[in-house]
Coordinates of C-alpha atoms and ligand atoms in Angstrom, one line a residue:
X1 CA -32.4 34.5 15.8
X2 CA -30.6 33.2 18.8
X3 CA -32.4 33.6 22.1
X4 CA -30.4 35.2 24.8
X5 CA -31.5 35.6 28.4
X6 CA -30.2 38.9 29.9
X7 CA -30.2 39.7 33.6
X8 CA -32.0 43.0 33.4
X9 CA -32.0 45.7 36.0
X10 CA -33.7 48.5 34.1
X11 CA -30.6 50.7 34.3
X12 CA -28.7 52.3 31.5
X13 CA -26.2 49.5 30.9
X14 CA -28.7 46.6 30.6
X15 CA -31.1 48.8 28.6
X16 CA -28.4 49.5 26.1
X17 CA -27.5 45.9 26.2
X18 CA -30.9 44.8 25.0
X19 CA -30.6 46.9 21.8
X20 CA -26.9 46.1 21.3
X21 CA -27.6 42.4 21.5
X22 CA -30.5 42.7 19.1
X23 CA -28.3 44.6 16.6
X24 CA -26.0 41.6 16.7
X25 CA -28.6 39.1 15.8
X26 CA -29.9 38.0 19.1
X27 CA -33.4 37.8 20.5
X28 CA -33.1 39.3 24.0
X29 CA -35.3 37.9 26.7
X30 CA -35.1 40.0 29.9
X31 CA -34.9 38.4 33.3
X32 CA -35.7 40.7 36.2
X33 CA -34.8 39.1 39.6
X34 CA -36.7 40.5 42.5
X35 CA -34.1 40.3 45.3
X36 CA -35.9 42.9 47.4
X37 CA -34.8 46.0 45.6
X38 CA -38.3 47.4 45.8
X39 CA -38.6 48.9 42.4
X40 CA -41.5 49.4 40.1
X41 CA -41.2 46.1 38.3
X42 CA -44.1 46.9 35.9
X43 CA -42.3 50.0 34.7
X44 CA -39.0 48.1 34.3
X45 CA -40.8 45.4 32.4
X46 CA -42.3 47.9 30.0
X47 CA -39.0 49.6 29.5
X48 CA -37.5 46.2 28.5
X49 CA -40.3 45.5 26.1
X50 CA -40.1 49.0 24.6
X51 CA -36.3 48.7 24.2
X52 CA -36.7 45.4 22.2
X53 CA -36.9 42.5 24.6
X54 CA -39.1 39.8 23.1
X55 CA -40.3 38.6 26.5
X56 CA -39.8 39.5 30.2
X57 CA -39.6 37.2 33.2
X58 CA -39.9 38.6 36.7
X59 CA -39.2 36.2 39.5
X60 CA -39.5 36.9 43.2
X61 CA -36.4 35.4 44.8
X62 CA -36.5 37.1 48.1
X63 CA -37.3 34.1 50.3
X64 CA -34.6 32.0 48.7
X65 CA -32.2 34.9 49.0
X66 CA -32.7 35.2 52.7
X67 CA -33.0 31.5 53.6
X68 CA -30.3 30.0 51.4
X69 CA -27.9 32.8 50.9
X70 CA -28.0 35.4 53.7
X71 CA -28.7 33.1 56.6
X72 CA -25.7 30.8 55.8
X73 CA -23.4 33.7 56.0
X74 CA -24.9 34.7 59.3
X75 CA -24.3 31.2 60.7
X76 CA -20.8 31.3 59.4
X77 CA -20.1 34.8 60.6
X78 CA -18.7 35.6 57.2
X79 CA -17.7 39.2 56.7
X80 CA -15.3 40.1 53.9
X81 CA -12.2 42.0 55.1
X82 CA -13.9 42.4 58.5
X83 CA -16.3 45.0 57.1
X84 CA -18.4 44.0 54.1
X85 CA -21.5 41.9 54.8
X86 CA -21.6 40.7 51.2
X87 CA -25.1 41.9 50.2
X88 CA -24.2 42.3 46.5
X89 CA -21.9 39.3 46.4
X90 CA -24.6 37.0 47.7
X91 CA -27.3 38.1 45.2
X92 CA -25.2 37.2 42.2
X93 CA -25.1 33.4 42.3
X94 CA -28.8 33.4 43.1
X95 CA -29.6 35.5 40.1
X96 CA -27.3 33.5 37.9
X97 CA -28.9 30.3 39.0
X98 CA -32.4 31.5 38.0
X99 CA -31.1 33.0 34.8
X100 CA -29.8 29.6 33.7
X101 CA -33.1 28.0 34.7
X102 CA -34.9 30.4 32.5
X103 CA -32.5 29.9 29.6
X104 CA -33.3 26.2 29.8
X105 CA -37.0 26.8 29.9
X106 CA -36.7 29.1 26.9
X107 CA -34.3 26.8 25.1
X108 CA -31.9 29.8 24.8
X109 CA -28.3 28.8 24.0
X110 CA -26.9 32.1 25.5
X111 CA -27.1 34.4 28.5
X112 CA -25.9 37.9 29.1
X113 CA -25.2 40.3 32.0
X114 CA -24.5 44.0 32.4
X115 CA -21.3 43.7 34.5
X116 CA -18.1 45.6 33.7
X117 CA -14.8 43.8 33.2
X118 CA -13.3 45.5 36.2
X119 CA -15.5 44.2 39.0
X120 CA -16.3 41.1 41.0
X121 CA -19.9 40.6 39.7
X122 CA -18.9 39.3 36.3
X123 CA -17.0 36.5 38.1
X124 CA -19.9 35.6 40.3
X125 CA -22.4 35.5 37.4
X126 CA -20.2 33.5 35.0
X127 CA -18.6 31.0 37.4
X128 CA -22.1 30.1 38.8
X129 CA -23.7 29.8 35.3
X130 CA -20.8 27.8 33.9
X131 CA -20.9 25.3 36.8
X132 CA -24.6 24.8 36.1
X133 CA -24.3 24.6 32.3
X134 CA -20.9 24.7 30.7
X135 CA -22.4 24.8 27.2
X136 CA -24.2 28.1 27.6
X137 CA -22.6 31.0 25.7
X138 CA -22.1 34.0 28.0
X139 CA -21.9 37.5 26.7
X140 CA -20.9 40.6 28.7
X141 CA -21.8 43.5 26.4
X142 CA -20.3 46.2 28.7
X143 CA -16.9 44.4 28.5
X144 CA -16.8 44.4 24.7
X145 CA -18.9 47.2 23.3
X146 CA -17.6 50.4 21.7
X147 CA -18.8 52.9 24.3
X148 CA -16.0 54.3 26.4
X149 CA -18.0 56.4 28.8
X150 CA -21.4 56.7 30.3
X151 CA -22.0 59.8 28.0
X152 CA -21.4 57.7 24.9
X153 CA -23.9 55.2 26.2
X154 CA -26.4 57.9 26.8
X155 CA -25.9 59.1 23.2
X156 CA -26.5 55.6 22.0
X157 CA -29.7 55.3 24.1
X158 CA -30.9 58.7 22.7
X159 CA -30.3 57.7 19.0
X160 CA -31.9 54.3 19.5
X161 CA -34.8 55.8 21.4
X162 CA -34.1 53.6 24.4
X163 CA -36.3 54.8 27.3
X164 CA -34.1 55.5 30.3
X165 CA -35.0 56.2 33.9
X166 CA -34.1 59.9 34.4
X167 CA -34.8 59.7 38.1
X168 CA -31.9 57.3 38.3
X169 CA -29.5 59.9 37.1
X170 CA -26.8 60.1 39.7
X171 CA -23.0 60.2 39.8
X172 CA -23.0 57.0 41.9
X173 CA -23.2 53.4 41.0
X174 CA -25.6 51.7 43.3
X175 CA -26.6 48.1 43.8
X176 CA -29.5 47.4 46.1
X177 CA -31.3 44.4 47.4
X178 CA -33.2 43.4 50.5
X179 CA -30.0 42.9 52.5
X180 CA -28.4 46.2 51.7
X181 CA -27.0 48.9 49.5
X182 CA -23.6 49.2 47.9
X183 CA -22.5 52.6 46.6
X184 CA -19.4 53.5 44.6
X185 CA -18.1 56.0 42.0
X186 CA -18.3 59.8 41.8
X187 CA -16.5 61.7 44.6
X188 CA -16.3 58.4 46.5
X189 CA -13.4 57.4 44.2
X190 CA -11.2 59.6 46.2
X191 CA -10.7 57.6 49.4
X192 CA -9.8 60.8 51.3
X193 CA -13.2 62.4 50.7
X194 CA -15.9 62.0 53.3
X195 CA -19.0 60.5 51.8
X196 CA -21.7 63.1 51.2
X197 CA -24.8 62.5 53.3
X198 CA -27.0 62.3 50.2
X199 CA -25.6 58.9 49.2
X200 CA -27.3 57.2 52.1
X201 CA -30.8 56.0 51.6
X202 CA -31.4 53.2 54.2
X203 CA -29.9 54.9 57.2
X204 CA -30.5 58.4 58.6
X205 CA -27.7 60.8 59.6
X206 CA -26.6 59.8 63.2
X207 CA -27.1 63.5 64.1
X208 CA -30.8 63.2 63.2
X209 CA -31.3 59.8 64.8
X210 CA -33.4 59.7 68.0
X211 CA -31.7 61.1 71.1
X212 CA -32.9 58.1 73.1
X213 CA -31.6 54.6 72.5
X214 CA -33.8 51.9 71.1
X215 CA -33.7 48.5 72.7
X216 CA -34.6 45.4 70.8
X217 CA -34.6 41.7 71.6
X218 CA -33.5 39.4 68.9
X219 CA -34.2 35.7 69.3
X220 CA -32.2 33.0 67.4
X221 CA -33.0 29.4 66.7
X222 CA -30.0 27.3 65.7
X223 CA -28.1 30.3 64.4
X224 CA -31.0 31.9 62.5
X225 CA -32.9 35.0 63.7
X226 CA -36.6 34.2 64.2
X227 CA -38.2 36.8 66.5
X228 CA -38.0 40.5 67.2
X229 CA -39.3 41.6 70.6
X230 CA -41.0 38.2 71.0
X231 CA -42.8 38.4 67.7
X232 CA -42.2 35.8 65.1
X233 CA -41.4 37.0 61.5
X234 CA -40.9 35.3 58.2
X235 CA -37.3 35.4 57.0
X236 CA -38.0 38.2 54.5
X237 CA -40.1 40.3 56.9
X238 CA -37.5 40.0 59.6
X239 CA -34.8 41.4 57.5
X240 CA -37.0 44.2 56.3
X241 CA -38.2 45.0 59.9
X242 CA -34.6 45.2 61.1
X243 CA -33.6 47.4 58.2
X244 CA -36.3 49.9 59.3
X245 CA -35.4 49.8 63.0
X246 CA -31.7 49.9 62.3
X247 CA -32.0 52.5 59.6
X248 CA -33.8 54.9 62.0
X249 CA -30.9 54.6 64.3
X250 CA -28.2 54.9 61.6
X251 CA -26.9 51.4 62.1
X252 CA -24.9 49.6 59.5
X253 CA -22.9 52.2 57.6
X254 CA -19.6 51.0 56.3
X255 CA -16.9 53.0 54.5
X256 CA -14.1 50.9 53.2
X257 CA -11.3 50.3 50.7
X258 CA -11.6 46.7 49.6
X259 CA -9.6 44.3 47.5
X260 CA -11.4 43.2 44.4
X261 CA -10.8 39.8 43.0
X262 CA -9.4 41.4 39.8
X263 CA -6.6 43.0 41.7
X264 CA -8.0 46.5 42.0
X265 CA -8.6 48.3 45.3
X266 CA -11.9 50.1 45.4
X267 CA -13.6 52.5 47.8
X268 CA -17.1 51.4 48.6
X269 CA -19.8 52.5 50.9
X270 CA -22.3 50.1 52.3
X271 CA -25.6 50.3 54.2
X272 CA -26.6 47.2 56.0
X273 CA -28.8 47.9 59.0
X274 CA -30.3 44.5 59.4
X275 CA -27.1 42.7 58.7
X276 CA -25.1 44.7 61.2
X277 CA -27.6 44.0 63.9
X278 CA -27.9 40.3 63.2
X279 CA -24.2 39.7 62.9
X280 CA -23.5 41.6 66.1
X281 CA -26.2 39.7 68.0
X282 CA -25.3 36.3 66.5
X283 CA -21.6 36.6 67.4
X284 CA -22.5 37.5 71.0
X285 CA -24.8 34.5 71.3
X286 CA -22.0 32.3 70.1
X287 CA -19.7 33.8 72.7
X288 CA -22.2 32.5 75.3
X289 CA -22.9 29.0 74.0
X290 CA -19.9 27.8 72.0
X291 CA -16.9 26.3 73.8
X292 CA -13.6 28.1 73.3
X293 CA -12.0 25.6 70.9
X294 CA -15.0 25.7 68.5
X295 CA -15.1 29.4 68.6
X296 CA -11.5 29.9 67.8
X297 CA -11.5 27.2 65.1
X298 CA -14.5 28.7 63.4
X299 CA -13.0 32.1 62.9
X300 CA -10.6 31.5 60.0
X301 CA -13.2 29.3 58.4
X302 CA -15.7 32.2 58.5
X303 CA -13.1 34.3 56.7
X304 CA -12.6 31.6 54.1
X305 CA -16.3 31.5 53.6
X306 CA -16.5 35.2 53.1
X307 CA -13.7 34.9 50.5
X308 CA -15.4 32.1 48.7
X309 CA -18.6 34.2 48.6
X310 CA -16.8 37.3 47.4
X311 CA -14.8 35.4 44.8
X312 CA -17.9 34.0 43.1
X313 CA -17.2 30.5 44.4
X314 CA -20.6 30.0 46.0
X315 CA -21.4 26.8 44.1
X316 CA -18.2 25.0 44.9
X317 CA -17.5 21.9 47.0
X318 CA -15.6 23.7 49.8
X319 CA -18.4 26.2 50.3
X320 CA -20.9 23.3 50.7
X321 CA -18.6 21.4 53.0
X322 CA -18.2 24.5 55.2
X323 CA -22.1 24.8 55.3
X324 CA -22.2 21.3 56.8
X325 CA -19.7 22.3 59.4
X326 CA -21.4 25.6 60.3
X327 CA -24.8 24.0 60.5
X328 CA -23.3 21.5 63.0
X329 CA -21.8 24.3 65.0
X330 CA -25.1 26.2 65.1
X331 CA -27.0 23.4 66.7
X332 CA -27.0 25.1 70.1
X333 CA -26.9 28.7 68.9
X334 CA -30.4 29.3 70.2
X335 CA -31.3 32.1 72.6
X336 CA -32.1 35.7 73.1
X337 CA -29.9 38.8 72.6
X338 CA -30.7 42.3 73.9
X339 CA -29.3 45.2 71.8
X340 CA -29.1 48.9 72.2
X341 CA -29.3 51.0 69.1
X342 CA -28.2 54.6 69.4
X343 CA -27.0 57.1 66.8
X344 CA -25.0 54.5 64.7
X345 CA -23.9 52.2 67.5
X346 CA -25.3 48.8 67.9
X347 CA -24.3 47.3 71.3
X348 CA -25.2 44.0 72.9
X349 CA -26.4 44.7 76.5
X350 CA -27.8 41.2 77.4
X351 CA -27.8 37.6 76.3
X352 CA -29.3 34.3 77.5
X353 CA -29.7 30.8 76.2
X354 CA -30.8 27.4 77.4
X355 CA -27.4 26.2 76.1
X356 CA -25.4 28.9 77.8
X357 CA -21.9 27.7 78.9
X358 CA -21.5 30.7 81.2
X359 CA -21.4 29.5 84.8
X360 CA -21.8 32.3 87.3
X361 CA -20.6 30.1 90.2
X362 CA -17.2 29.7 88.4
X363 CA -16.9 33.3 87.2
X364 CA -18.0 35.1 90.3
X365 CA -15.7 36.8 92.8
X366 CA -18.6 36.8 95.3
X367 CA -19.9 34.4 97.9
X368 CA -21.4 31.8 95.4
X369 CA -17.8 31.0 94.2
X370 CA -17.2 27.2 93.8
X371 CA -13.9 27.5 91.8
X372 CA -11.1 25.8 93.8
X373 CA -8.2 28.2 93.3
X374 CA -5.8 25.8 95.0
X375 CA -6.0 23.5 92.0
X376 CA -4.6 26.3 89.8
X377 CA -1.2 26.0 91.2
X378 CA -0.5 22.6 89.7
X379 CA -2.3 23.5 86.5
X380 CA -0.2 26.6 85.9
X381 CA 3.1 24.7 86.6
X382 CA 2.3 22.0 84.1
X383 CA 1.0 24.4 81.6
X384 CA 4.3 26.3 81.4
X385 CA 6.4 23.2 81.9
X386 CA 7.1 22.5 78.2
X387 CA 8.8 25.9 77.9
X388 CA 11.0 25.8 81.0
X389 CA 14.7 25.3 80.8
Ligands
LIG1 N1 -17.8 45.8 45.9 C1 -19.0 45.1 46.1 C2 -18.9 43.7 45.6 O1 -18.0 43.4 44.9 C3 -20.3 45.8 45.5 C4 -20.3 45.8 44.0 C5 -21.5 46.5 43.4 N2 -21.5 47.8 43.8 C6 -22.0 48.8 43.1 N3 -22.0 50.0 43.6 N4 -22.5 48.7 41.9 O2 -19.6 42.8 46.1

């Protein structure tokens, strides 16, 4: 029997995939990536074994996820279509990488994932895996199997006695990790319908958030958040802590219609409390320390970086070159940002940095002013000169 390493979540699709692969002569090995989804991994492991996996690997990838995947997009300021912080998109190349490493360890010639043929995730898994090992066979059961609907899958699970998690029964498709939640399907497929409150799990209803604002101070060192209110946190703890604070104040909800790589527009809801706070603060700190030309030049590159991430091109030369650039830009992005969180709004109310380029004596209209306004006359004449007739 041919060994195959399956990226396993414990859900209906990947559970059916174990059995389905087995029936086609494979020996499925389940790989459970802990990217901070906070699930009962023991229960998921047992489900995999009961369904027919010959072995289960659980690997905690949280630290690597934050430091090598989330933080680079913060430094870049990468946000897809100005709204999506890329939580799901970022986890895929990381999971794929470790899936390939396990395949090598297990001497498995094949890997499998539970993505559909209509989404972005298939691209992210497969492009990453192929770049690491072009010889690996990749199977996507959901793309090729006979089941047309979820009900047919459920029937299959029932006849094959595949244990499924009934608590997970929901009309929505949800992806969750340390950095956020992505929710689609069900009534959300109608872009005119307001998302029902029940879909949100990380953020409270703004109407139920505290009636008084919460102030926090976020400290950055070279583009990376390191302290909250003066207290140092590990990368993973910092994200978690900000998710809790932000979630209580209903920060980070996004409702969007996005352009998938496969050409479909889809309506997606996101919850990203920590990401929303960090991006907002980081951008504001950049406004203080970066010179104008750098700031403006960086913007389209940030968008490019978001596209590369979204399109599954994480492990490509351009993405790595851009990392070098962004790291250079972040050298002075060190300092403190004060934020006010209140019923869904996240506002910067103060910022300071040892590398601040803000000069009060130039900006002020008060007594301290040292700006020589007379010099502006010549400057303005010459500035417009190329366009005069
Ligand atoms: N549209 C997002 C992306 O492509 C999220 C995909 C996963 N979402 C989900 N609800 N299963 O990155």
